[in-house]
mmCIF file of C-alpha atoms in Angstrom:
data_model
loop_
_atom_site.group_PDB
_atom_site.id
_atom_site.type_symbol
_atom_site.label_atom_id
_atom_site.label_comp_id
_atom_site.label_asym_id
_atom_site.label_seq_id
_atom_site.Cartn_x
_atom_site.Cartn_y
_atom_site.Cartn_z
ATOM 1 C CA UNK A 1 21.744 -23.757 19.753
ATOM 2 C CA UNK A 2 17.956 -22.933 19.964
ATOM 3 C CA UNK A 3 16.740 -23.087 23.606
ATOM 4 C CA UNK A 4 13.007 -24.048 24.630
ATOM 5 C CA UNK A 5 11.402 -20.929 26.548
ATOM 6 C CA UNK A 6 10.991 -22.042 30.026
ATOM 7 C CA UNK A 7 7.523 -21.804 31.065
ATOM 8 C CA UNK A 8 6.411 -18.675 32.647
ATOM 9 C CA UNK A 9 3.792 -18.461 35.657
ATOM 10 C CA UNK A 10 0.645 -18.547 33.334
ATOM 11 C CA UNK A 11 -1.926 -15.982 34.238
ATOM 12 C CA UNK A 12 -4.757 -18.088 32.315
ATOM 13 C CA UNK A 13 -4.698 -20.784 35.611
ATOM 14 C CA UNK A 14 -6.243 -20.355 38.708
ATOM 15 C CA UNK A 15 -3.235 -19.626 40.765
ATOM 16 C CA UNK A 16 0.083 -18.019 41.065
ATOM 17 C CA UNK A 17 2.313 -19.321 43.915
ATOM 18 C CA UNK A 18 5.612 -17.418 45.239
ATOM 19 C CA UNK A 19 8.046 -19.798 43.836
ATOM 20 C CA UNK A 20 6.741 -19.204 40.130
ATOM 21 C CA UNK A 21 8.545 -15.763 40.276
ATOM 22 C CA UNK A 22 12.018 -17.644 41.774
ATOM 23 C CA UNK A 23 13.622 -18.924 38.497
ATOM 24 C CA UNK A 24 13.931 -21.887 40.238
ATOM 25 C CA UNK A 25 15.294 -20.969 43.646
ATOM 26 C CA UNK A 26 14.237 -23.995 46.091
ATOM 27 C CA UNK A 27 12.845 -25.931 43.400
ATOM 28 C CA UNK A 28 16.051 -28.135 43.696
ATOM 29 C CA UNK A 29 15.202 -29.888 46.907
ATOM 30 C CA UNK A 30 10.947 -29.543 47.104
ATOM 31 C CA UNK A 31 8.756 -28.365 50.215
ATOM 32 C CA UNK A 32 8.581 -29.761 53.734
ATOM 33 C CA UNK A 33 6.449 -28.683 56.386
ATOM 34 C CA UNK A 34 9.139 -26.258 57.990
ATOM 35 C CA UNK A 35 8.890 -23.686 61.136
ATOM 36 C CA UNK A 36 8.142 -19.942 60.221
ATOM 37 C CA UNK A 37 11.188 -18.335 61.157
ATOM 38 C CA UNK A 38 10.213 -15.375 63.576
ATOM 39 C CA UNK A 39 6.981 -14.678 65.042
ATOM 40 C CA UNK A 40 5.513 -11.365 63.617
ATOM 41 C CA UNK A 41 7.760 -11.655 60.936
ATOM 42 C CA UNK A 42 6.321 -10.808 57.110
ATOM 43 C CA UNK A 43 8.336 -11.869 53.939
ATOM 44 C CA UNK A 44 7.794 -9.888 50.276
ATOM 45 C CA UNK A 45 8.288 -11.892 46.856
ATOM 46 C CA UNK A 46 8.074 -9.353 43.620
ATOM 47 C CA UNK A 47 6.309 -10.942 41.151
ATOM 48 C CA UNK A 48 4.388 -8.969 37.798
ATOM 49 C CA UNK A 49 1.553 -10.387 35.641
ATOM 50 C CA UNK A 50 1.532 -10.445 31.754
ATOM 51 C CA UNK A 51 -2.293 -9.831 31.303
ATOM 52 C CA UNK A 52 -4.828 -7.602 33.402
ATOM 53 C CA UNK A 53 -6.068 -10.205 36.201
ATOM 54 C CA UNK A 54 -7.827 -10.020 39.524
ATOM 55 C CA UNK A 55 -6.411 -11.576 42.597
ATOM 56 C CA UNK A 56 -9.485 -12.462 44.744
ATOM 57 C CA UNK A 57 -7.699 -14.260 47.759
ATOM 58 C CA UNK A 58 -4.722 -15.706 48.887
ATOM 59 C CA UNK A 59 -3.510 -19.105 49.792
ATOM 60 C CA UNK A 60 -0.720 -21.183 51.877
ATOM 61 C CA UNK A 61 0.169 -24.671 52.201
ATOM 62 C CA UNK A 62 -0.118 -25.365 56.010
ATOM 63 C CA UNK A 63 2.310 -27.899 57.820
ATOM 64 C CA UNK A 64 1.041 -30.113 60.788
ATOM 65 C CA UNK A 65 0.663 -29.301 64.195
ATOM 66 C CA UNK A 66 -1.935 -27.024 65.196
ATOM 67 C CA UNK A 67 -2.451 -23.137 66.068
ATOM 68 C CA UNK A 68 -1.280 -19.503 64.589
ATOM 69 C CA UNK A 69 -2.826 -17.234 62.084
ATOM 70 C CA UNK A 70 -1.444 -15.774 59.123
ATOM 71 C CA UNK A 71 -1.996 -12.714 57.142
ATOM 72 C CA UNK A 72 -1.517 -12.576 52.992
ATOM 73 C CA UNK A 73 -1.806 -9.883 50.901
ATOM 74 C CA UNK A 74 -0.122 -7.651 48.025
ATOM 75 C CA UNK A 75 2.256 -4.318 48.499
ATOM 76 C CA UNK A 76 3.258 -1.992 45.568
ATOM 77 C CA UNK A 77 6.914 -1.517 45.530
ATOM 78 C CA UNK A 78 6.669 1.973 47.362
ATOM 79 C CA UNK A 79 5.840 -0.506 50.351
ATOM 80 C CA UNK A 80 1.677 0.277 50.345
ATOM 81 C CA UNK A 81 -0.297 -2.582 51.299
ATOM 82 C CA UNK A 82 -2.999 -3.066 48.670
ATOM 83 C CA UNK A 83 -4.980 -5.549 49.821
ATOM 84 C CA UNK A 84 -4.696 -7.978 52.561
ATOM 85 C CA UNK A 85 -6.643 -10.614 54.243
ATOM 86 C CA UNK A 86 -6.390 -9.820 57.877
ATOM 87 C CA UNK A 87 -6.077 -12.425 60.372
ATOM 88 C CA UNK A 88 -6.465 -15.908 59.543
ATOM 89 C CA UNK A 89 -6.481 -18.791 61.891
ATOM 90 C CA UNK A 90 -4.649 -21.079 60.648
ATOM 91 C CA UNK A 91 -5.856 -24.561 59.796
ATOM 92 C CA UNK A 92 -3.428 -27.961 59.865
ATOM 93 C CA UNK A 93 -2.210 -29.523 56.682
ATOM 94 C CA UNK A 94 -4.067 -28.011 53.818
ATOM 95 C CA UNK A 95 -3.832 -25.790 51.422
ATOM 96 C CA UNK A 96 -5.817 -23.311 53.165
ATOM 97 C CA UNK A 97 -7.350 -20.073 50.982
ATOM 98 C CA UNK A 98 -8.070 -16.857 52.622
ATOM 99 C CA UNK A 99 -11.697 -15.274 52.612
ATOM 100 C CA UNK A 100 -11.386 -12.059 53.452
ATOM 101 C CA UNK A 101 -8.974 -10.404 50.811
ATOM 102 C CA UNK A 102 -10.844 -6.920 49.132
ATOM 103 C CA UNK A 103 -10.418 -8.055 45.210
ATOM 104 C CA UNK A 104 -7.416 -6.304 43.966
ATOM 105 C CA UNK A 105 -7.164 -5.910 39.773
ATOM 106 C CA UNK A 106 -3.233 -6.795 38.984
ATOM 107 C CA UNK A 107 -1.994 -4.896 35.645
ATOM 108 C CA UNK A 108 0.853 -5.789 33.539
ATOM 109 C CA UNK A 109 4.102 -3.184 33.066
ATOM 110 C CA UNK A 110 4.564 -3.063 37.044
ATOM 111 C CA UNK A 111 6.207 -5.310 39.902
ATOM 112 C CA UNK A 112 4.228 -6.127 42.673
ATOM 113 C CA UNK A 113 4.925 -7.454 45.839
ATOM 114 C CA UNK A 114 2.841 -10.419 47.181
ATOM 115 C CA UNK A 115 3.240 -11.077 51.144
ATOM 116 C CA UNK A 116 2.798 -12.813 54.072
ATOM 117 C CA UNK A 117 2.884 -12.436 57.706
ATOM 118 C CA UNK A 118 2.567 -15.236 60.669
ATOM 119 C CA UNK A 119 2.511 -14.484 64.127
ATOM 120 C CA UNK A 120 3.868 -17.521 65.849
ATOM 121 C CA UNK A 121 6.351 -20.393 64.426
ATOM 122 C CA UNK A 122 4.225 -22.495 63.278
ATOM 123 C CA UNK A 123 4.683 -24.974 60.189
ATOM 124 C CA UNK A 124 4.322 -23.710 56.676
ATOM 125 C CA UNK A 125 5.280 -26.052 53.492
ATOM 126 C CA UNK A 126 8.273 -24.451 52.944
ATOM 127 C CA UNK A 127 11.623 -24.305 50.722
ATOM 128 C CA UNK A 128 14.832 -23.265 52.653
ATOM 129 C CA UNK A 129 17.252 -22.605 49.744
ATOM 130 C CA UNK A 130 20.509 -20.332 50.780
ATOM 131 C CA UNK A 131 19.605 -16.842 52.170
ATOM 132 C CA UNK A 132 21.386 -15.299 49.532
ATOM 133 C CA UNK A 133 19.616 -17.299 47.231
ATOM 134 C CA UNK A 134 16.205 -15.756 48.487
ATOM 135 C CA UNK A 135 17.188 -12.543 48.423
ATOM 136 C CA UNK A 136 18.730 -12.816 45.216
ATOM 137 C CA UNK A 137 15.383 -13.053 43.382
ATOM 138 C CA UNK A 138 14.222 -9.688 45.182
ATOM 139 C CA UNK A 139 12.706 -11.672 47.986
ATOM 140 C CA UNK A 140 12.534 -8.927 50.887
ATOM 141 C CA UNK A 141 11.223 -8.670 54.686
ATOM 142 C CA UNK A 142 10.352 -6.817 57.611
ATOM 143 C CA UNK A 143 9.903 -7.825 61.136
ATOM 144 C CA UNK A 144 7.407 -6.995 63.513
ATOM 145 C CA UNK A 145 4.915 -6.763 60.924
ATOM 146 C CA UNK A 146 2.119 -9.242 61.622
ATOM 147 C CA UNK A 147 -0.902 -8.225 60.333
ATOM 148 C CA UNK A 148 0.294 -6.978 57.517
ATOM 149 C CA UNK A 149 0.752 -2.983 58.186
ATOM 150 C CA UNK A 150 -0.536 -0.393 55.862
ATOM 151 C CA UNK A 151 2.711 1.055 55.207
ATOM 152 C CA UNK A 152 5.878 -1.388 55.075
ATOM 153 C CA UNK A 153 9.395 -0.734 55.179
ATOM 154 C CA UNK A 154 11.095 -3.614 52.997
ATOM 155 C CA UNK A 155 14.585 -5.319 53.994
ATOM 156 C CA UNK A 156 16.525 -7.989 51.564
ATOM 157 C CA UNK A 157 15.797 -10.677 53.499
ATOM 158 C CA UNK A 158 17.999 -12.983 55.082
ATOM 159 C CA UNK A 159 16.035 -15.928 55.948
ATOM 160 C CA UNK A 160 16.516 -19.393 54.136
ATOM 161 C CA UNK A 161 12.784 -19.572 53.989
ATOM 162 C CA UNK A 162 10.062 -19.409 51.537
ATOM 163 C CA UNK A 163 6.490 -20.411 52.418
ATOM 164 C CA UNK A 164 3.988 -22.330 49.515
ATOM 165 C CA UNK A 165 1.825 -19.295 49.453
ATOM 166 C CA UNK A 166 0.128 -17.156 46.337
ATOM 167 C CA UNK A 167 -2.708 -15.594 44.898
ATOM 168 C CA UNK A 168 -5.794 -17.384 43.924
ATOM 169 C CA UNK A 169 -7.393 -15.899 40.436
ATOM 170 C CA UNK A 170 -10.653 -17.462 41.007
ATOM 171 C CA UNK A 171 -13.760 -16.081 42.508
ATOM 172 C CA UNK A 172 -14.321 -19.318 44.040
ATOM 173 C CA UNK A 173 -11.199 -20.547 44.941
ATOM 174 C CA UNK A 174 -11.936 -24.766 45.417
ATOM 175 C CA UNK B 1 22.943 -19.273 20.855
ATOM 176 C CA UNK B 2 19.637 -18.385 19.345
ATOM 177 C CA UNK B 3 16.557 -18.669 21.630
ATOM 178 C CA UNK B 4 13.462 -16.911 22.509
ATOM 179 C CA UNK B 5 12.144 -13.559 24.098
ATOM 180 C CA UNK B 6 10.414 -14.002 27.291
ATOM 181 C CA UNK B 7 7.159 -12.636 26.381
ATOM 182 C CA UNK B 8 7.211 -9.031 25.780
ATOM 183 C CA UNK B 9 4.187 -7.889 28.153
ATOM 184 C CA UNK B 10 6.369 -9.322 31.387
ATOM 185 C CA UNK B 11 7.983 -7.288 33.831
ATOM 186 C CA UNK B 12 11.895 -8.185 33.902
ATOM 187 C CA UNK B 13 12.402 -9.575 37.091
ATOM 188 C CA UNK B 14 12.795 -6.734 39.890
ATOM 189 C CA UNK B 15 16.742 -7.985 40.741
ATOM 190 C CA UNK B 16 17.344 -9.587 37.265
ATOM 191 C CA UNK B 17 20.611 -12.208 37.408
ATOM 192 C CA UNK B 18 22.058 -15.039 35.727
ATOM 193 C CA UNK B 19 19.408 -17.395 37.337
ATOM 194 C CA UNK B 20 16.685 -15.561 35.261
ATOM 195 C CA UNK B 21 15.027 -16.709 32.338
ATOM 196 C CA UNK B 22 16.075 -13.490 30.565
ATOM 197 C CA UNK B 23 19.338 -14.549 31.092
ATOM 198 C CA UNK B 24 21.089 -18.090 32.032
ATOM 199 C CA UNK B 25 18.092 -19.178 33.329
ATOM 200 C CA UNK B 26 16.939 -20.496 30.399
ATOM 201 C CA UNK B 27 20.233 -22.861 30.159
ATOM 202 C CA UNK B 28 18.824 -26.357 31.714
ATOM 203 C CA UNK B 29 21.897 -26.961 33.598
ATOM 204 C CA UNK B 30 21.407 -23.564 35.767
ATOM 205 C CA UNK B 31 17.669 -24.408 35.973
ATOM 206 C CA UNK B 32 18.249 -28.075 37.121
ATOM 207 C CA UNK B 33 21.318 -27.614 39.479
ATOM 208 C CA UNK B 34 21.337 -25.594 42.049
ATOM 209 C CA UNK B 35 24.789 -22.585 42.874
ATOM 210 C CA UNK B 36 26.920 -23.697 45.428
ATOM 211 C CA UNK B 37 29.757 -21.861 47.279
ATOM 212 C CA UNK B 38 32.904 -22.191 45.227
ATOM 213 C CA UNK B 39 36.082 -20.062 44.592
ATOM 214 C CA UNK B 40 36.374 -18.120 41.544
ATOM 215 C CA UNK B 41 37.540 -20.291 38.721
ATOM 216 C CA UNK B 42 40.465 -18.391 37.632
ATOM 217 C CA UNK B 43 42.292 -14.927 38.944
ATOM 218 C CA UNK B 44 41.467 -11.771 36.814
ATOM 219 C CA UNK B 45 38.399 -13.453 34.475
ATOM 220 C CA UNK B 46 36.014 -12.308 33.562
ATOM 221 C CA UNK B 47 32.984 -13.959 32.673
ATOM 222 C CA UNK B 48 30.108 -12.670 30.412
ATOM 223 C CA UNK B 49 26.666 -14.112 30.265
ATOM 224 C CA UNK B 50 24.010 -12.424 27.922
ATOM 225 C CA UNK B 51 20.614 -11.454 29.185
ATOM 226 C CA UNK B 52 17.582 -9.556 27.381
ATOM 227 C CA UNK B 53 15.716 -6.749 28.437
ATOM 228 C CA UNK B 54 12.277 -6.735 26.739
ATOM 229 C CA UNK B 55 11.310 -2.886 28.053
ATOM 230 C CA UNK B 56 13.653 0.334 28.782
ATOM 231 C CA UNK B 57 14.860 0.237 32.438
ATOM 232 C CA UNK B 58 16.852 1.732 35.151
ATOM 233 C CA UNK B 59 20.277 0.112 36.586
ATOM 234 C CA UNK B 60 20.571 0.761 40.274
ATOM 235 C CA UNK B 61 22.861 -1.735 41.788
ATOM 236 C CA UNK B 62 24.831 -4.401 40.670
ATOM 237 C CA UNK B 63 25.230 -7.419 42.534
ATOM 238 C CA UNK B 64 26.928 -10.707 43.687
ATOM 239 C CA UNK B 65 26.382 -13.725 45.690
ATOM 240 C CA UNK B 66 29.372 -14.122 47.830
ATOM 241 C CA UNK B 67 29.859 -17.591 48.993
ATOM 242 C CA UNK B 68 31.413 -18.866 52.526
ATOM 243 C CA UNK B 69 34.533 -16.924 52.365
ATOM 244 C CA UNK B 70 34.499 -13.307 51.940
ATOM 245 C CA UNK B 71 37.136 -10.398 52.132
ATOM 246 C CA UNK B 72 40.277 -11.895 50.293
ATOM 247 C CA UNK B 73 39.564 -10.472 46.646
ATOM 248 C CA UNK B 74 37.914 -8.185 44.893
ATOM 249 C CA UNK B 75 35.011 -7.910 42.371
ATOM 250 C CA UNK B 76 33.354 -6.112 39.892
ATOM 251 C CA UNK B 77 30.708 -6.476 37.685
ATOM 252 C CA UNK B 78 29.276 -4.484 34.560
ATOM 253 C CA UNK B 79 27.352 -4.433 31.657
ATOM 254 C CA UNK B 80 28.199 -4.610 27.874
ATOM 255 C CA UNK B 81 26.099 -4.036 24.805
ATOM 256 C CA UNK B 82 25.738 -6.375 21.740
ATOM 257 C CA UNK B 83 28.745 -4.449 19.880
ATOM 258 C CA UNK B 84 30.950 -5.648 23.618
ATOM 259 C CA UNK B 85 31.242 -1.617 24.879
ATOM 260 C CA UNK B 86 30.811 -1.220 27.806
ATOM 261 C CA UNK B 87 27.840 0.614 29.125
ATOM 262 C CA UNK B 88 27.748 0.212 32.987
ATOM 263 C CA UNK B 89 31.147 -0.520 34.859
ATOM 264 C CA UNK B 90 30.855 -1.083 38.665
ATOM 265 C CA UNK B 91 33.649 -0.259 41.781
ATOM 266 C CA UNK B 92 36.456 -2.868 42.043
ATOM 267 C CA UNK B 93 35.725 -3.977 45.683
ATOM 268 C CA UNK B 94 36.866 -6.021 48.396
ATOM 269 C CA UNK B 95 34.020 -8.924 48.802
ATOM 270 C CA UNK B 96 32.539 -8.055 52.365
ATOM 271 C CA UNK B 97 29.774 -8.508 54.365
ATOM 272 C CA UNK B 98 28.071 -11.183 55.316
ATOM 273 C CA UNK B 99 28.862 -14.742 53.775
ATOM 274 C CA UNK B 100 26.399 -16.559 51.818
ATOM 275 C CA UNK B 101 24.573 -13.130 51.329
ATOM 276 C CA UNK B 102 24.702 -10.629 48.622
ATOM 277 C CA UNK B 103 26.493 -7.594 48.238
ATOM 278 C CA UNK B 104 25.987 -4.830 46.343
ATOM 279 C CA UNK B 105 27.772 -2.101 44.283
ATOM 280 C CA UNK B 106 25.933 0.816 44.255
ATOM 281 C CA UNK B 107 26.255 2.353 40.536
ATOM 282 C CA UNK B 108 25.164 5.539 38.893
ATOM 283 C CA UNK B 109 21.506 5.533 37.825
ATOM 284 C CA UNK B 110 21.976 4.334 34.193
ATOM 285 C CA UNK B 111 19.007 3.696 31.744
ATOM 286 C CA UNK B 112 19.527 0.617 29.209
ATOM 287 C CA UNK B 113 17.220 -1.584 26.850
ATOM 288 C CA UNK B 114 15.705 -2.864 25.533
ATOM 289 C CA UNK B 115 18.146 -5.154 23.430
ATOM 290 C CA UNK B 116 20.486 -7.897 24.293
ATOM 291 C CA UNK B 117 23.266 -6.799 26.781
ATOM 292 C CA UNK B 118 25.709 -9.135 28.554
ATOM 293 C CA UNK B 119 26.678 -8.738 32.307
ATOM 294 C CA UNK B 120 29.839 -9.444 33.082
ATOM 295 C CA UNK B 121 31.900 -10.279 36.725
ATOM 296 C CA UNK B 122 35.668 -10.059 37.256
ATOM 297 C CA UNK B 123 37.578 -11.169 40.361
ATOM 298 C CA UNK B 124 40.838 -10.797 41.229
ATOM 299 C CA UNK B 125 41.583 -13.759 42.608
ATOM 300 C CA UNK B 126 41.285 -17.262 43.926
ATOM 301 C CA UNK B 127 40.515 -17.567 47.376
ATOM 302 C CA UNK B 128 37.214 -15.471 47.621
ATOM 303 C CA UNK B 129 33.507 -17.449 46.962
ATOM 304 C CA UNK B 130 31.159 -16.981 44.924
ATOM 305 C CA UNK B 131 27.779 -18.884 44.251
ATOM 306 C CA UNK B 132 28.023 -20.698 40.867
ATOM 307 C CA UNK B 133 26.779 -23.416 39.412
ATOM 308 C CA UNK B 134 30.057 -25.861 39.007
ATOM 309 C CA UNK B 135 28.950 -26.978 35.549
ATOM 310 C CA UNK B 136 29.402 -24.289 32.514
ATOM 311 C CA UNK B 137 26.441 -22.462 29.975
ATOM 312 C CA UNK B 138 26.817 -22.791 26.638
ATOM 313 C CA UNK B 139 26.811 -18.989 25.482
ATOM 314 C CA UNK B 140 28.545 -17.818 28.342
ATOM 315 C CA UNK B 141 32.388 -16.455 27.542
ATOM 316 C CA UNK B 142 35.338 -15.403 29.380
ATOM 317 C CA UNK B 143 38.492 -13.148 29.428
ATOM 318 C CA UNK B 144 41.410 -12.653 31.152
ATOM 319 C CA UNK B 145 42.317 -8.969 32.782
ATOM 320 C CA UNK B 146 44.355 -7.753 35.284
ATOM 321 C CA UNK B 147 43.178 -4.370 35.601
ATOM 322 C CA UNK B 148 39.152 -5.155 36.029
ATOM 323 C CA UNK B 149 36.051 -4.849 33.417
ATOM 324 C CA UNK B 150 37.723 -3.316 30.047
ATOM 325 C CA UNK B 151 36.018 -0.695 27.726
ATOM 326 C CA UNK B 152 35.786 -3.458 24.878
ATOM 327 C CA UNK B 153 34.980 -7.015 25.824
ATOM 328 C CA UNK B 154 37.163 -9.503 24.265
ATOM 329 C CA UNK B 155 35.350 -12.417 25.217
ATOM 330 C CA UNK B 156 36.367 -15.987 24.103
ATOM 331 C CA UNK B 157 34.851 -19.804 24.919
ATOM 332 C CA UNK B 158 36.241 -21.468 27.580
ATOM 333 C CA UNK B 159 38.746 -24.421 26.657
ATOM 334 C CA UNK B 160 37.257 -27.727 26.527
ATOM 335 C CA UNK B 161 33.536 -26.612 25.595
ATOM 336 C CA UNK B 162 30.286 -26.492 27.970
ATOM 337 C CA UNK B 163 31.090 -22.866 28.751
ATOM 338 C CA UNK B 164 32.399 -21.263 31.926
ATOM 339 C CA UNK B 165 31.013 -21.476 35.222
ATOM 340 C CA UNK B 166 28.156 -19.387 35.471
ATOM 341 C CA UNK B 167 28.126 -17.221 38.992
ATOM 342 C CA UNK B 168 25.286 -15.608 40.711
ATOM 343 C CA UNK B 169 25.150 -11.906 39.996
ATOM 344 C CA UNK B 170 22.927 -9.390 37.934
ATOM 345 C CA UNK B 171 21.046 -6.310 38.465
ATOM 346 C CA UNK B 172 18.855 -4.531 40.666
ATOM 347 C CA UNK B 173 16.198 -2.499 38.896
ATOM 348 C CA UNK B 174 14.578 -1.323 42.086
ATOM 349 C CA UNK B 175 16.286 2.062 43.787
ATOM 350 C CA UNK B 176 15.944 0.185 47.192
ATOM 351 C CA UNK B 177 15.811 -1.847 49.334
#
């Protein structure tokens, strides 16, 4: 039986977005504009690119109701931060890109880690697939952690949470 | 089952499993459906699902997805080559922890790949949970042991064709967390 290669998170578009790297994981029931679940709180999704690329700035689909800021950026897997946007206010129901983010050149042959932090509860577009299901694609936390520190200390999470969040591969992101 | 190679210049995924596209990922009815909580499908199988490593890596942990009951059987998972030895055997151990969460078997450091492997889970029992998709994956065999993983994999199709349930378990190719 000869089985069609899924497609894999193409490095050629614009953007990469968390889910890309979940083989599926919360795919099954879609996004909904869903609570972040602890203030301060920062969640980690590994991802790795197949071609040298440069990650200008980050993105995240905002839910309704206004207020917050968030904070997105990209760890190695030693837990160093390397890049990050800083605080963002956060702006209702769009997909809202970050300006702020130093460029950061993303090489193939290594995992990343790309993150983000809120520091209230507001709404994200989010899936909320089985904790175990989260953390069995690598996806990793660490509380008290908004802005993004310099140094993190990962967790497996345990949250059935995953924002719509990612890198934008643009210079301009539109 | 012919299909193939993820594309060489790609990472494996950091905790690679039967939901990856290296593995059983690539099956449409474990992308489509999504693992629910479920007993194990039969004491002492084992069942073996092949995955592909693309690069050389490092085998930390091993790792399951218990479901909604916990601490009434043991586990263990493992790794076999293409020729069915086995290269990586994990702890028979009680499922514990935390339900719906995973738990992990802390192996020797072992260094496999690239090639075509298959992991393989074992349980004891019945009554403890696993997550698992409830339809089978063509490609995906099982065996019958009482005494855990074996040296040489025996593995067979599962009566009545679609292939065995395929649970939620792999490898973790990061040293922590």
């Amino acid at each position: 039986m000869s089985l069609a290669r899924p497609p894999r998170p193409a490095h050629t578009l614009f953007q990469v977005c968390a889910h890309d790297f979940m083989n599926g994981v919360g795919a099954w029931s879609g996004g909904a504009g869903t609570a972040w679940p602890l203030a301060n709180l920062a969640l980690f999704v590994p991802f790795s690119v197949s071609v040298p690329c440069t990650a200008f700035e980050g993105w995240v689909s905002t839910g309704a109701t206004a207020g917050g800021n968030f904070d997105i950026g990209v760890y190695g897997t030693d837990g160093t931060r390397l890049t990050s946007s800083g605080a963002t206010a956060r702006t209702v129901s769009i997909n809202q890109n970050t300006t702020t983010m130093t460029d950061l050149n993303l090489v193939p042959d290594r995992w990343y880690y790309m993150a983000m932090a809120a520091d209230s509860t507001n709404n994200y577009i989010a899936t909320v697939a089985v904790a175990g299901l989260q953390e069995a694609q690598g996806v990793c936390e660490m509380a008290a952690a908004y802005v993004l520190p310099a140094s993190a200390t990962l967790a497996k999470t345990t949250r059935a949470y995953l924002p719509q969040f990612g890198l934008n591969f643009r210079t301009t992101a539109l | 089952m012919t299909y193939s190679a993820p594309d060489p210049s790609y990472m494996p995924p950091i905790l690679l499993s039967t939901l990856s596209m290296e593995s059983a990922g690539r099956i449409p009815v474990t992308r489509l459906t999504a693992p629910v909580s479920a007993v194990w499908s039969a004491t002492n199988r084992i069942v073996y699902v092949p995955f592909y490593l693309n690069r050389t890596v490092t085998v930390y942990k091993l790792w399951w997805l218990n479901g909604a009951t916990v601490g009434t059987n043991n586990l263990q998972a493992g790794v076999y080559d293409e020729n069915l030895a086995r290269v990586i055997a994990g702890t028979s151990t009680l499922s514990a922890g935390t339900a719906n969460l995973c738990q992990f078997d802390d192996i020797t450091d072992t260094v496999i790949g690239p090639g075509r492997f298959y992991m393989a889970l074992w349980c004891n029992g019945t009554t403890a949970t696993v997550f698992r998709n409830t339809a089978g994956g063509v490609g995906v065999y099982v065996q019958t042991a009482a005494g855990g993983l074996p040296a040489t994999a025996t593995p067979a199709a599962i009566g009545g064709g679609g292939g065995a349930p395929i649970p939620v378990f792999g490898l973790s190719l990061r040293s922590s967390p």
